[in-house]
Coordinates of C-alpha atoms in Angstrom, one line a residue:
Chain A
M1 CA 7.5 -25.0 39.1
P2 CA 3.8 -24.7 39.4
N3 CA 0.8 -26.6 37.9
F4 CA -1.3 -24.9 35.3
C5 CA -4.8 -25.3 34.1
L6 CA -5.2 -24.3 30.5
F7 CA -8.3 -23.8 28.4
D8 CA -9.0 -23.2 24.7
V9 CA -12.5 -21.8 24.3
G10 CA -13.5 -22.4 20.8
S11 CA -16.6 -22.0 18.7
T12 CA -17.6 -25.7 19.0
Y13 CA -15.7 -27.2 21.9
T14 CA -14.0 -26.0 25.0
K15 CA -10.8 -27.9 25.5
G16 CA -8.7 -28.1 28.7
C17 CA -5.6 -29.7 30.1
I18 CA -3.7 -29.6 33.4
V19 CA 0.1 -29.3 33.0
D20 CA 2.7 -30.2 35.6
T21 CA 5.6 -28.1 34.6
D22 CA 7.9 -29.9 37.1
Q23 CA 7.5 -33.4 35.7
E24 CA 6.7 -32.0 32.3
I25 CA 3.6 -34.1 31.9
I26 CA -0.1 -33.6 31.2
L27 CA -2.0 -34.7 34.3
A28 CA -5.4 -34.6 32.7
Q29 CA -7.2 -33.4 29.6
A30 CA -10.8 -33.1 28.6
S31 CA -13.3 -31.3 26.3
D32 CA -16.9 -30.5 26.1
F33 CA -19.3 -28.4 24.0
T34 CA -18.8 -24.7 24.2
T35 CA -21.2 -22.5 26.0
S36 CA -20.1 -19.3 24.3
S37 CA -23.6 -18.3 23.2
T38 CA -24.7 -18.2 26.9
D39 CA -22.0 -18.1 29.6
I40 CA -18.5 -19.3 28.6
S41 CA -17.6 -20.1 32.2
I42 CA -20.2 -22.9 32.4
G43 CA -18.3 -24.8 29.6
I44 CA -15.1 -24.2 31.4
E45 CA -16.5 -25.5 34.7
K46 CA -17.8 -28.7 32.9
V47 CA -14.4 -29.4 31.4
K48 CA -12.8 -28.7 34.8
Q49 CA -15.1 -31.2 36.5
K50 CA -14.2 -33.9 33.9
M51 CA -10.5 -33.3 34.4
F52 CA -10.6 -33.3 38.2
K53 CA -12.8 -36.4 38.3
D54 CA -9.8 -38.8 38.9
I55 CA -7.1 -36.5 40.2
T56 CA -6.5 -34.1 43.1
V57 CA -3.9 -31.5 42.4
H58 CA -3.2 -28.0 43.4
I59 CA -3.6 -25.5 40.5
D60 CA -1.4 -22.4 40.7
K61 CA -2.7 -20.5 37.6
T62 CA -5.5 -20.9 35.1
Y63 CA -5.1 -19.4 31.6
V64 CA -7.4 -19.3 28.6
C65 CA -7.1 -18.7 24.9
S66 CA -10.3 -17.9 23.0
S67 CA -11.7 -18.0 19.6
A68 CA -15.2 -17.8 20.9
K69 CA -17.8 -15.2 19.6
G70 CA -16.3 -15.2 16.1
G71 CA -12.7 -14.9 17.2
L72 CA -10.8 -11.7 16.6
K73 CA -12.4 -10.0 13.6
M74 CA -10.3 -7.5 11.7
I75 CA -10.5 -5.4 8.6
A76 CA -7.3 -4.8 6.6
I77 CA -6.7 -1.7 4.4
G78 CA -3.7 -1.2 2.2
L79 CA -2.8 0.6 -1.0
V80 CA -1.6 -1.9 -3.7
P81 CA -3.2 -5.4 -3.3
D82 CA 0.1 -7.3 -3.7
L83 CA 2.1 -4.9 -1.4
T84 CA 0.8 -3.0 1.6
L85 CA -2.6 -4.8 1.6
K86 CA -0.9 -8.1 1.6
A87 CA 1.5 -6.9 4.3
A88 CA -1.5 -5.8 6.4
Q89 CA -3.3 -9.1 6.0
L90 CA -0.2 -11.0 7.0
A91 CA 0.1 -8.9 10.1
C92 CA -3.5 -9.6 11.1
Y93 CA -3.1 -13.3 10.5
S94 CA 0.1 -13.6 12.4
A95 CA -1.6 -11.9 15.4
G96 CA -4.3 -14.6 15.3
A97 CA -7.0 -12.5 13.8
K98 CA -9.6 -13.3 11.1
V99 CA -9.6 -10.8 8.3
I100 CA -13.3 -10.4 7.5
K101 CA -12.8 -7.7 4.8
S102 CA -9.8 -6.3 2.9
Y103 CA -9.7 -3.1 0.9
S104 CA -7.0 -1.7 -1.5
F105 CA -6.6 1.8 -3.0
E106 CA -9.2 4.4 -2.0
L107 CA -12.3 3.5 -0.1
N108 CA -15.6 4.3 -1.8
Q109 CA -19.0 4.7 -0.3
K110 CA -20.1 1.1 -0.8
E111 CA -16.9 -0.2 0.9
L112 CA -17.5 2.3 3.7
D113 CA -21.0 1.0 4.2
E114 CA -19.6 -2.6 4.4
I115 CA -17.2 -1.4 7.1
E116 CA -20.1 0.3 9.0
N117 CA -22.0 -2.9 9.1
S118 CA -19.1 -5.3 9.5
N119 CA -19.0 -5.4 13.3
C120 CA -15.2 -5.7 13.2
D121 CA -13.1 -5.6 16.4
I122 CA -10.1 -3.8 15.0
L123 CA -9.3 -2.0 11.7
L124 CA -5.7 -2.0 10.4
L125 CA -5.0 1.0 8.2
S126 CA -1.9 0.9 6.1
G127 CA -0.7 2.2 2.7
G128 CA 2.5 3.7 1.3
T129 CA 6.1 3.0 2.2
D130 CA 7.7 5.4 4.6
G131 CA 8.3 8.6 2.6
G132 CA 6.1 7.2 -0.2
N133 CA 2.4 7.6 -1.0
T134 CA 0.3 9.6 1.5
S135 CA -2.8 10.4 -0.6
S136 CA -4.4 7.0 -0.2
V137 CA -4.2 6.8 3.6
R138 CA -5.2 10.4 3.9
H139 CA -8.2 9.7 1.7
N140 CA -9.1 6.6 3.6
A141 CA -8.8 8.3 7.0
N142 CA -11.1 11.0 5.6
Q143 CA -13.6 8.4 4.7
L144 CA -13.4 6.5 8.0
I145 CA -14.3 9.6 10.0
K146 CA -17.7 9.6 8.3
L147 CA -18.6 6.3 10.0
K148 CA -21.0 6.1 12.9
S149 CA -19.7 2.9 14.4
R150 CA -16.5 3.0 16.5
F151 CA -13.7 0.4 16.9
P152 CA -10.0 0.7 17.6
I153 CA -7.9 1.6 14.5
I154 CA -4.2 0.6 14.2
Y155 CA -2.3 2.9 11.9
A156 CA 0.6 1.1 10.2
G157 CA 1.1 3.1 7.0
N158 CA 3.4 5.7 5.8
K159 CA 5.0 7.4 8.8
S160 CA 5.1 10.8 7.2
C161 CA 1.4 11.4 7.9
Q162 CA 0.8 9.3 11.0
D163 CA 0.4 12.2 13.4
E164 CA -2.2 14.1 11.4
I165 CA -4.2 10.8 10.8
K166 CA -4.1 10.0 14.5
T167 CA -5.3 13.4 15.4
Q168 CA -8.0 13.3 12.8
L169 CA -9.3 9.9 13.9
E170 CA -9.2 10.8 17.6
Q171 CA -11.1 14.0 17.1
V172 CA -14.2 12.0 16.0
G173 CA -13.8 9.5 18.9
F174 CA -11.8 6.6 17.3
E175 CA -9.1 5.1 19.4
C176 CA -6.1 5.2 17.2
I177 CA -2.9 3.3 17.9
L178 CA 0.3 4.2 15.9
C179 CA 2.7 1.5 15.0
A180 CA 5.6 0.9 12.6
N181 CA 4.7 0.7 8.9
V182 CA 3.9 -2.9 7.8
M183 CA 5.9 -2.2 4.7
P184 CA 8.5 0.5 5.5
S185 CA 10.3 0.2 2.2
Y186 CA 9.5 -1.7 -1.0
G187 CA 9.0 -5.4 -0.5
I188 CA 10.1 -5.3 3.2
L189 CA 7.6 -6.8 5.6
E190 CA 7.6 -5.5 9.2
V191 CA 4.7 -7.1 11.2
D192 CA 6.1 -7.7 14.7
E193 CA 5.1 -4.4 16.3
C194 CA 1.7 -4.5 14.6
K195 CA 1.2 -8.0 16.0
N196 CA 2.0 -6.8 19.5
K197 CA -0.4 -3.9 19.2
I198 CA -3.1 -6.1 18.1
R199 CA -2.5 -8.4 21.0
E200 CA -2.5 -5.6 23.5
L201 CA -5.8 -4.3 22.0
F202 CA -7.3 -7.8 22.2
L203 CA -6.5 -8.0 25.9
K204 CA -7.5 -4.4 26.7
S205 CA -10.8 -4.0 25.0
I206 CA -11.8 -6.9 22.8
V207 CA -11.9 -9.4 25.7
K208 CA -14.3 -7.1 27.5
A209 CA -16.4 -6.3 24.5
K210 CA -17.0 -10.0 23.8
G211 CA -18.2 -10.6 27.4
L212 CA -15.2 -12.8 28.0
S213 CA -14.2 -10.8 31.1
Q214 CA -17.0 -12.5 33.0
L215 CA -14.4 -15.3 33.0
N216 CA -12.2 -13.4 35.3
E217 CA -13.8 -15.1 38.3
V218 CA -12.9 -18.6 37.1
I219 CA -9.5 -17.9 35.5
D220 CA -6.5 -15.7 36.0
E221 CA -6.0 -14.4 32.6
I222 CA -7.2 -14.5 29.0
V223 CA -3.9 -14.5 27.4
L224 CA -4.2 -15.0 23.7
P225 CA -6.6 -15.4 20.8
T226 CA -6.5 -19.1 20.1
P227 CA -4.7 -18.9 16.6
L228 CA -2.0 -16.8 18.2
S229 CA -1.5 -19.4 21.0
V230 CA -1.2 -22.1 18.3
F231 CA 1.2 -19.8 16.3
E232 CA 3.5 -19.3 19.4
A233 CA 3.5 -23.0 20.3
L234 CA 4.4 -24.0 16.7
K235 CA 7.1 -21.4 16.4
L236 CA 8.7 -22.7 19.6
L237 CA 8.5 -26.3 18.5
S238 CA 10.1 -25.4 15.2
K239 CA 12.8 -23.0 16.3
G240 CA 13.6 -24.3 19.8
T241 CA 15.3 -22.3 22.6
K242 CA 18.9 -22.1 23.7
N243 CA 18.3 -25.1 26.0
E244 CA 16.0 -27.2 23.9
S245 CA 16.4 -27.8 20.2
G246 CA 13.4 -27.3 17.9
I247 CA 12.3 -29.9 15.3
G248 CA 13.0 -27.6 12.4
D249 CA 10.9 -26.4 9.5
L250 CA 7.3 -27.5 9.7
I251 CA 3.8 -26.9 8.3
A252 CA 0.6 -27.3 10.3
I253 CA -3.0 -27.5 9.2
D254 CA -6.1 -26.8 11.1
I255 CA -9.4 -27.4 9.4
G256 CA -12.5 -26.0 11.0
G257 CA -16.2 -25.7 10.1
A258 CA -15.8 -22.4 8.3
T259 CA -12.1 -21.9 7.7
T260 CA -8.8 -23.7 7.1
D261 CA -5.7 -22.3 8.8
V262 CA -2.2 -23.1 7.5
Y263 CA 0.9 -22.3 9.5
S264 CA 4.5 -22.6 8.2
M265 CA 7.7 -22.1 10.2
N266 CA 10.8 -21.9 8.1
E267 CA 14.4 -21.1 8.7
K268 CA 15.0 -19.5 5.4
L269 CA 12.7 -17.7 2.9
V270 CA 14.8 -18.5 -0.2
V271 CA 16.3 -22.0 0.2
N272 CA 17.9 -22.3 -3.2
E273 CA 20.3 -19.3 -3.5
E274 CA 20.1 -19.5 -7.3
F275 CA 16.5 -18.3 -7.3
G276 CA 15.8 -14.6 -7.4
Y277 CA 13.0 -13.4 -5.1
K278 CA 10.2 -11.2 -6.3
G279 CA 7.6 -9.1 -4.6
L280 CA 6.8 -8.8 -0.9
Q281 CA 9.0 -10.7 1.4
E282 CA 6.9 -13.2 3.3
P283 CA 7.4 -13.9 7.0
L284 CA 9.5 -16.9 8.1
E285 CA 6.7 -17.7 10.5
K286 CA 3.5 -17.4 8.5
R287 CA -0.2 -18.1 9.2
S288 CA -2.8 -18.0 6.4
V289 CA -6.6 -18.3 6.8
E290 CA -8.8 -19.6 4.0
G291 CA -12.3 -18.3 4.8
D292 CA -13.9 -20.3 2.0
L293 CA -12.5 -23.7 3.0
G294 CA -14.1 -25.6 5.8
L295 CA -16.1 -28.8 6.5
R296 CA -19.4 -27.3 7.5
Y297 CA -20.3 -23.7 6.9
S298 CA -18.0 -23.6 3.8
A299 CA -18.7 -27.2 2.7
S300 CA -20.8 -26.4 -0.3
H301 CA -18.1 -24.0 -1.6
V302 CA -15.4 -26.7 -1.2
Y303 CA -17.7 -29.1 -3.0
E304 CA -18.2 -26.7 -5.9
L305 CA -14.4 -26.3 -6.3
K306 CA -13.9 -30.0 -6.7
T307 CA -16.2 -31.1 -9.5
D308 CA -14.7 -34.6 -9.7
L309 CA -16.3 -35.4 -6.3
H310 CA -19.8 -34.8 -7.6
S311 CA -22.3 -37.6 -7.1
T312 CA -25.9 -37.9 -6.0
E313 CA -24.9 -39.2 -2.6
F314 CA -22.5 -36.3 -2.1
D315 CA -25.1 -33.7 -3.3
A316 CA -27.5 -35.0 -0.7
Y317 CA -24.8 -34.8 2.0
I318 CA -23.9 -31.3 1.2
N319 CA -27.6 -30.4 1.3
E320 CA -27.9 -31.9 4.8
I321 CA -24.8 -30.0 6.0
N322 CA -26.3 -26.8 4.7
N323 CA -29.4 -27.4 6.6
N324 CA -27.7 -28.6 9.8
P325 CA -24.0 -27.5 10.3
H326 CA -23.9 -29.7 13.4
L327 CA -24.6 -32.8 11.4
S328 CA -22.5 -35.8 12.5
S329 CA -19.8 -36.8 10.2
N330 CA -19.9 -39.1 7.2
I331 CA -16.3 -40.2 7.5
E332 CA -15.8 -41.1 3.8
L333 CA -17.3 -37.9 2.4
D334 CA -15.7 -35.7 5.1
T335 CA -12.4 -37.2 4.2
Q336 CA -12.8 -36.1 0.6
L337 CA -13.9 -32.6 1.7
A338 CA -11.0 -32.3 4.2
S339 CA -8.5 -33.5 1.6
T340 CA -9.7 -30.8 -0.8
C341 CA -9.4 -28.2 2.0
V342 CA -5.8 -29.2 2.7
D343 CA -4.9 -29.4 -1.0
I344 CA -6.2 -25.9 -1.8
A345 CA -5.3 -24.2 1.4
T346 CA -1.6 -25.3 1.3
Q347 CA -1.3 -24.4 -2.4
R348 CA -2.5 -20.9 -1.5
H349 CA -0.2 -20.7 1.4
V350 CA 3.1 -21.5 -0.3
G351 CA 5.0 -19.7 -3.0
R352 CA 5.6 -20.3 -6.7
L353 CA 8.6 -20.8 -8.8
E354 CA 8.5 -19.0 -12.1
T355 CA 10.7 -20.2 -14.9
S356 CA 11.8 -17.8 -17.6
Y357 CA 13.5 -18.8 -20.8
T358 CA 15.8 -15.9 -21.4
P359 CA 18.4 -15.4 -24.2
M360 CA 21.0 -16.2 -21.5
G361 CA 19.4 -19.5 -20.6
I362 CA 16.8 -20.5 -18.0
S363 CA 16.2 -18.2 -15.0
Y364 CA 14.2 -18.9 -12.0
Y365 CA 12.5 -16.6 -9.6
Q366 CA 10.5 -17.3 -6.5
T367 CA 7.5 -15.5 -5.1
G368 CA 6.2 -16.4 -1.6
K369 CA 7.6 -19.2 0.6
D370 CA 9.6 -22.2 -0.5
C371 CA 8.3 -25.1 1.7
R372 CA 9.8 -27.9 -0.5
N373 CA 12.3 -28.9 2.2
V374 CA 9.7 -29.0 5.0
K375 CA 9.8 -32.5 6.4
Q376 CA 7.1 -32.3 9.1
C377 CA 3.4 -31.7 8.9
I378 CA 1.1 -31.5 11.9
G379 CA -2.7 -31.9 11.8
I380 CA -4.6 -29.8 14.3
G381 CA -8.3 -29.6 15.2
G382 CA -11.2 -32.0 15.5
P383 CA -12.0 -32.7 11.8
I384 CA -8.5 -34.0 11.3
I385 CA -7.6 -35.7 14.6
Y386 CA -10.8 -37.7 14.8
N387 CA -10.7 -38.8 11.2
P388 CA -9.2 -42.3 10.7
N389 CA -7.9 -41.1 7.4
A390 CA -5.9 -38.3 8.9
R391 CA -2.7 -39.3 7.1
S392 CA -4.2 -39.4 3.7
I393 CA -5.9 -36.0 4.3
L394 CA -2.7 -34.4 5.5
S395 CA -0.7 -35.9 2.6
Q396 CA -2.6 -33.6 0.3
C397 CA -0.1 -30.9 1.4
L398 CA 2.6 -32.7 -0.7
T399 CA 3.7 -31.5 -4.1
K400 CA 1.9 -33.1 -7.0
P401 CA 3.8 -34.4 -10.0
N402 CA 2.3 -31.9 -12.5
Q403 CA 2.7 -28.9 -10.2
K404 CA 6.4 -28.6 -9.6
D405 CA 6.1 -24.8 -9.7
I406 CA 4.1 -24.8 -6.5
L407 CA 6.6 -24.8 -3.6
L408 CA 4.9 -27.5 -1.4
P409 CA 6.8 -30.0 0.7
I410 CA 8.2 -32.9 -1.3
E411 CA 8.0 -35.5 1.5
C412 CA 6.9 -35.3 5.1
E413 CA 6.4 -37.2 8.3
F414 CA 2.9 -36.6 9.6
Y415 CA 1.9 -35.9 13.2
L416 CA -1.4 -35.3 15.0
D417 CA -2.2 -33.0 17.9
K418 CA -4.3 -35.8 19.3
D419 CA -5.0 -34.3 22.7
Y420 CA -5.6 -30.7 21.6
L421 CA -2.4 -29.7 23.3
I422 CA -0.9 -27.2 20.9
S423 CA -3.5 -24.3 21.5
C424 CA -3.4 -24.8 25.3
L425 CA 0.4 -25.1 25.6
G426 CA 0.9 -22.0 23.5
L427 CA -0.3 -20.2 26.6
L428 CA 2.9 -21.2 28.4
S429 CA 5.2 -20.3 25.5
K430 CA 6.6 -17.2 27.2
Q431 CA 6.9 -18.6 30.7
Y432 CA 8.0 -22.2 30.1
P433 CA 9.3 -22.4 26.5
D434 CA 11.5 -25.4 27.2
V435 CA 8.7 -27.4 28.9
V436 CA 6.3 -26.6 26.0
I437 CA 8.8 -28.0 23.4
R438 CA 9.6 -31.1 25.4
I439 CA 5.9 -32.0 26.0
L440 CA 5.0 -31.4 22.4
K441 CA 7.9 -33.5 21.2
K442 CA 6.6 -36.3 23.4
K443 CA 2.9 -36.0 22.8
L444 CA 2.5 -35.3 19.1
E445 CA 1.5 -38.6 17.6
K446 CA 3.3 -39.8 14.6
L447 CA 1.2 -41.2 11.8
N448 CA 2.6 -44.3 10.1
H449 CA 1.9 -45.6 6.7
V450 CA -1.3 -47.6 6.8
Chain B
M1 CA 13.9 17.7 2.8
E2 CA 12.9 14.1 2.0
K3 CA 14.8 12.4 -0.8
I4 CA 12.9 11.9 -4.1
N5 CA 12.0 8.2 -4.7
V6 CA 13.1 6.7 -8.1
V7 CA 12.2 3.2 -9.1
I8 CA 14.7 1.3 -11.2
G9 CA 14.9 -2.2 -12.7
V10 CA 15.7 -4.4 -15.7
I11 CA 12.4 -5.2 -17.6
G12 CA 11.2 -8.6 -19.0
A13 CA 13.2 -11.8 -18.9
D14 CA 16.5 -9.8 -18.9
V15 CA 19.0 -10.8 -16.3
H16 CA 21.7 -8.2 -17.0
A17 CA 22.5 -7.0 -13.5
V18 CA 25.7 -4.9 -13.9
G19 CA 24.1 -1.8 -15.5
N20 CA 21.4 -2.0 -12.9
R21 CA 23.9 -1.8 -10.1
I22 CA 25.6 1.1 -11.8
I23 CA 22.4 3.0 -12.1
D24 CA 21.5 2.3 -8.5
Y25 CA 24.9 3.6 -7.3
A26 CA 25.0 6.7 -9.5
F27 CA 21.5 7.8 -8.7
S28 CA 21.9 7.2 -5.0
Q29 CA 25.1 9.2 -5.1
A30 CA 23.3 12.0 -6.8
G31 CA 20.9 12.2 -3.9
F32 CA 17.9 10.1 -5.0
N33 CA 16.4 7.4 -2.9
V34 CA 16.6 4.4 -5.3
I35 CA 14.1 1.6 -5.1
N36 CA 15.9 -1.1 -7.0
L37 CA 13.6 -3.9 -8.2
G38 CA 16.6 -5.8 -9.7
V39 CA 16.4 -7.9 -12.8
M40 CA 13.5 -9.6 -14.6
V41 CA 11.0 -7.0 -13.5
S42 CA 7.5 -6.9 -14.9
Q43 CA 5.5 -3.8 -15.9
K44 CA 3.2 -4.4 -13.0
E45 CA 6.0 -4.6 -10.5
F46 CA 7.3 -1.2 -11.7
M47 CA 3.8 0.2 -11.4
D48 CA 3.1 -1.2 -7.9
A49 CA 6.4 0.0 -6.5
A50 CA 5.9 3.4 -7.9
I51 CA 2.4 3.7 -6.4
E52 CA 3.5 2.6 -2.9
T53 CA 6.6 4.7 -2.8
N54 CA 5.2 7.7 -4.5
A55 CA 8.1 7.6 -7.0
K56 CA 8.7 10.6 -9.2
A57 CA 10.5 8.6 -11.9
I58 CA 10.7 5.1 -13.2
I59 CA 14.0 4.2 -14.9
V60 CA 13.8 1.0 -17.0
S61 CA 16.8 -0.9 -18.4
S62 CA 16.8 -3.4 -21.1
L63 CA 19.9 -5.0 -22.6
Y64 CA 18.8 -8.1 -24.4
G65 CA 17.0 -6.6 -27.4
H66 CA 13.4 -7.4 -26.5
G67 CA 12.7 -4.1 -24.9
E68 CA 10.1 -3.1 -27.4
L69 CA 8.0 -6.1 -26.7
D70 CA 8.5 -5.9 -22.9
C71 CA 7.6 -2.2 -22.8
R72 CA 4.5 -2.3 -25.0
G73 CA 1.6 -0.7 -23.3
M74 CA 3.6 0.5 -20.3
G75 CA 3.0 4.2 -20.7
D76 CA -0.7 3.6 -21.1
M77 CA -0.8 1.3 -18.0
L78 CA 0.9 4.0 -15.9
K79 CA -1.7 6.5 -17.1
E80 CA -4.5 4.2 -16.1
A81 CA -2.9 3.7 -12.7
G82 CA -2.9 7.5 -12.1
L83 CA 0.8 7.7 -12.6
E84 CA 0.7 10.0 -15.6
D85 CA 3.0 12.5 -13.8
V86 CA 5.7 9.9 -13.1
L87 CA 8.7 10.4 -15.5
L88 CA 9.4 7.3 -17.5
Y89 CA 13.0 6.7 -18.8
I90 CA 14.5 3.8 -20.6
G91 CA 18.0 3.0 -21.7
G92 CA 20.1 0.1 -23.0
N93 CA 20.2 -2.1 -26.0
L94 CA 16.6 -1.6 -26.7
V95 CA 15.9 -3.3 -30.1
V96 CA 17.7 -5.8 -32.3
G97 CA 18.6 -5.0 -35.8
K98 CA 17.7 -1.3 -36.0
S99 CA 20.9 0.8 -36.2
D100 CA 19.3 4.2 -36.4
F101 CA 18.9 5.3 -32.8
S102 CA 16.6 8.3 -33.7
E103 CA 14.0 5.8 -34.9
V104 CA 14.3 3.8 -31.7
E105 CA 13.9 6.9 -29.7
K106 CA 10.9 7.9 -31.7
L107 CA 9.3 4.5 -31.2
F108 CA 9.8 4.5 -27.4
K109 CA 8.6 8.1 -27.0
S110 CA 5.4 7.1 -28.9
M111 CA 5.1 4.4 -26.2
G112 CA 5.0 7.0 -23.5
F113 CA 8.7 7.2 -22.5
N114 CA 10.0 10.7 -21.7
R115 CA 13.6 9.9 -22.3
V116 CA 15.4 7.2 -24.3
Y117 CA 19.1 6.4 -24.0
P118 CA 21.3 4.5 -26.5
P119 CA 23.9 1.9 -25.5
G120 CA 26.9 3.5 -23.9
A121 CA 25.1 6.7 -22.8
D122 CA 26.7 8.7 -20.0
I123 CA 24.9 8.0 -16.7
N124 CA 25.6 11.6 -15.6
Q125 CA 23.5 12.8 -18.6
G126 CA 20.6 10.8 -17.2
I127 CA 21.0 12.3 -13.8
E128 CA 21.2 15.8 -15.2
D129 CA 18.1 15.2 -17.4
L130 CA 16.1 13.8 -14.4
K131 CA 17.0 16.8 -12.3
N132 CA 16.0 19.2 -15.1
D133 CA 12.8 17.3 -15.9
L134 CA 11.8 17.3 -12.2
K135 CA 12.6 21.0 -11.9
E136 CA 10.2 21.6 -14.8
K137 CA 7.5 19.9 -12.9
G138 CA 8.3 22.1 -9.9
I139 CA 10.1 19.3 -8.0
Y140 CA 13.7 20.0 -6.8
A141 CA 16.0 17.1 -6.3

């Protein structure tokens, strides 16, 4: 089996590693500041030089995942906020996209203006179950054709009117891709086809539009948006393959400067069969993105959410961050901000247990995912892996005594993706799934009680 | 022709599932596409499901006697949501302590329900009524 050179081009750092798929080891790994504002390939070259400083090895293929230039920016449109809009958002997230705007019901002029100026990469239009409501998607398509800007539109709404909507959008010069309804019948979520279409579009047009194709000279393929690469690696690690067992249910948290991503991989949606399930079925493999939780660009918002942190020293620090997002870290204060990010992001990610006192006794029903039995939590990304208090930050994902209705893990082992391997190895998840699992099992660092 | 969508469910904190399954079965057999929300369904769930599925009728069940409280404001809410054309039916053991059904019927009709059924009503009557009411609206099931 060959050797691979893998890169993750991010907004702050470019990370790289060399994998020997025969011996199943990492031969080298390095990182450097990103050069995405100028020429991304310079950053890749730098990382390459660092990696090849001490070793000589033949490289067969070079792959890259990228979240540079703002990542994959999408707009999600649905009908009812808790149903098709939520389904559309889940589809975008599971494809590794960032949802920059979401709209429900019928688009008005103000929302149309926002879309016009949003600079989005792909728009996902949904609404109505198959055979259900058609008026909202028809209205919204009629609004979208008034736009001057052009971007690919994926239609994943009621199938009854998909052809007329495709024709209508294409007549005015939109590229329109049809795909299966994200909610074909009430409460049923169907995101796989949509996820694939988003990925195809990312490769076909977005990579070019973002000037990433200049990379083609240094690498063989831009395979995935970074969050999707992470998603695929975590899914493999959790589920395993027929040759290599997975580690079971897990939750993973990636705190960035502007956002906090939470991934959960579960075997079952409803763990306790006595609970009824309500609302939209959530995916067993789920990614959520909190656009208001992060350590730099979103720091002041995180600080506002957590009033018990407030102090003069902290006020000053937040001010400094606002003036200079590249400010170096105050470990103690960043720990508190990061803990808040984990606390809130995981609470939003998981489901709830509602208790009803009925004349027939107590009844329970669940909305969203039940992660109480998740026993493993993985920390990803610079702000967590370089923080000496990583364990205490990650432990914020555990259930709190007064919040038993929030279905967070009860107890966990904590792990760190110390060498930035998850995002890079995700690139090999299709070709060498067994190798990816085995390397991750070896290389994830377990955090012990301090 | 596409089947007509009908949303059904047991409202409030009521967990009586047997009648719910009978309604599901009978209306499906009669040619409707039934979206069954199950037991312990809130007003909002009925509304959301009806919007997405473009349902022509909502059939609410209530067996535990708190139906009046659970259904308060439901007709108005559906009007606000643009669902004023959706037929709203209810049946079951709707209130505790009132034996005169005509009073119960009057009460629920004033709350926006088109049809109200007493305990032990014939399900076939409900199906017939729905077909007739839809026909009156120019919709043929």
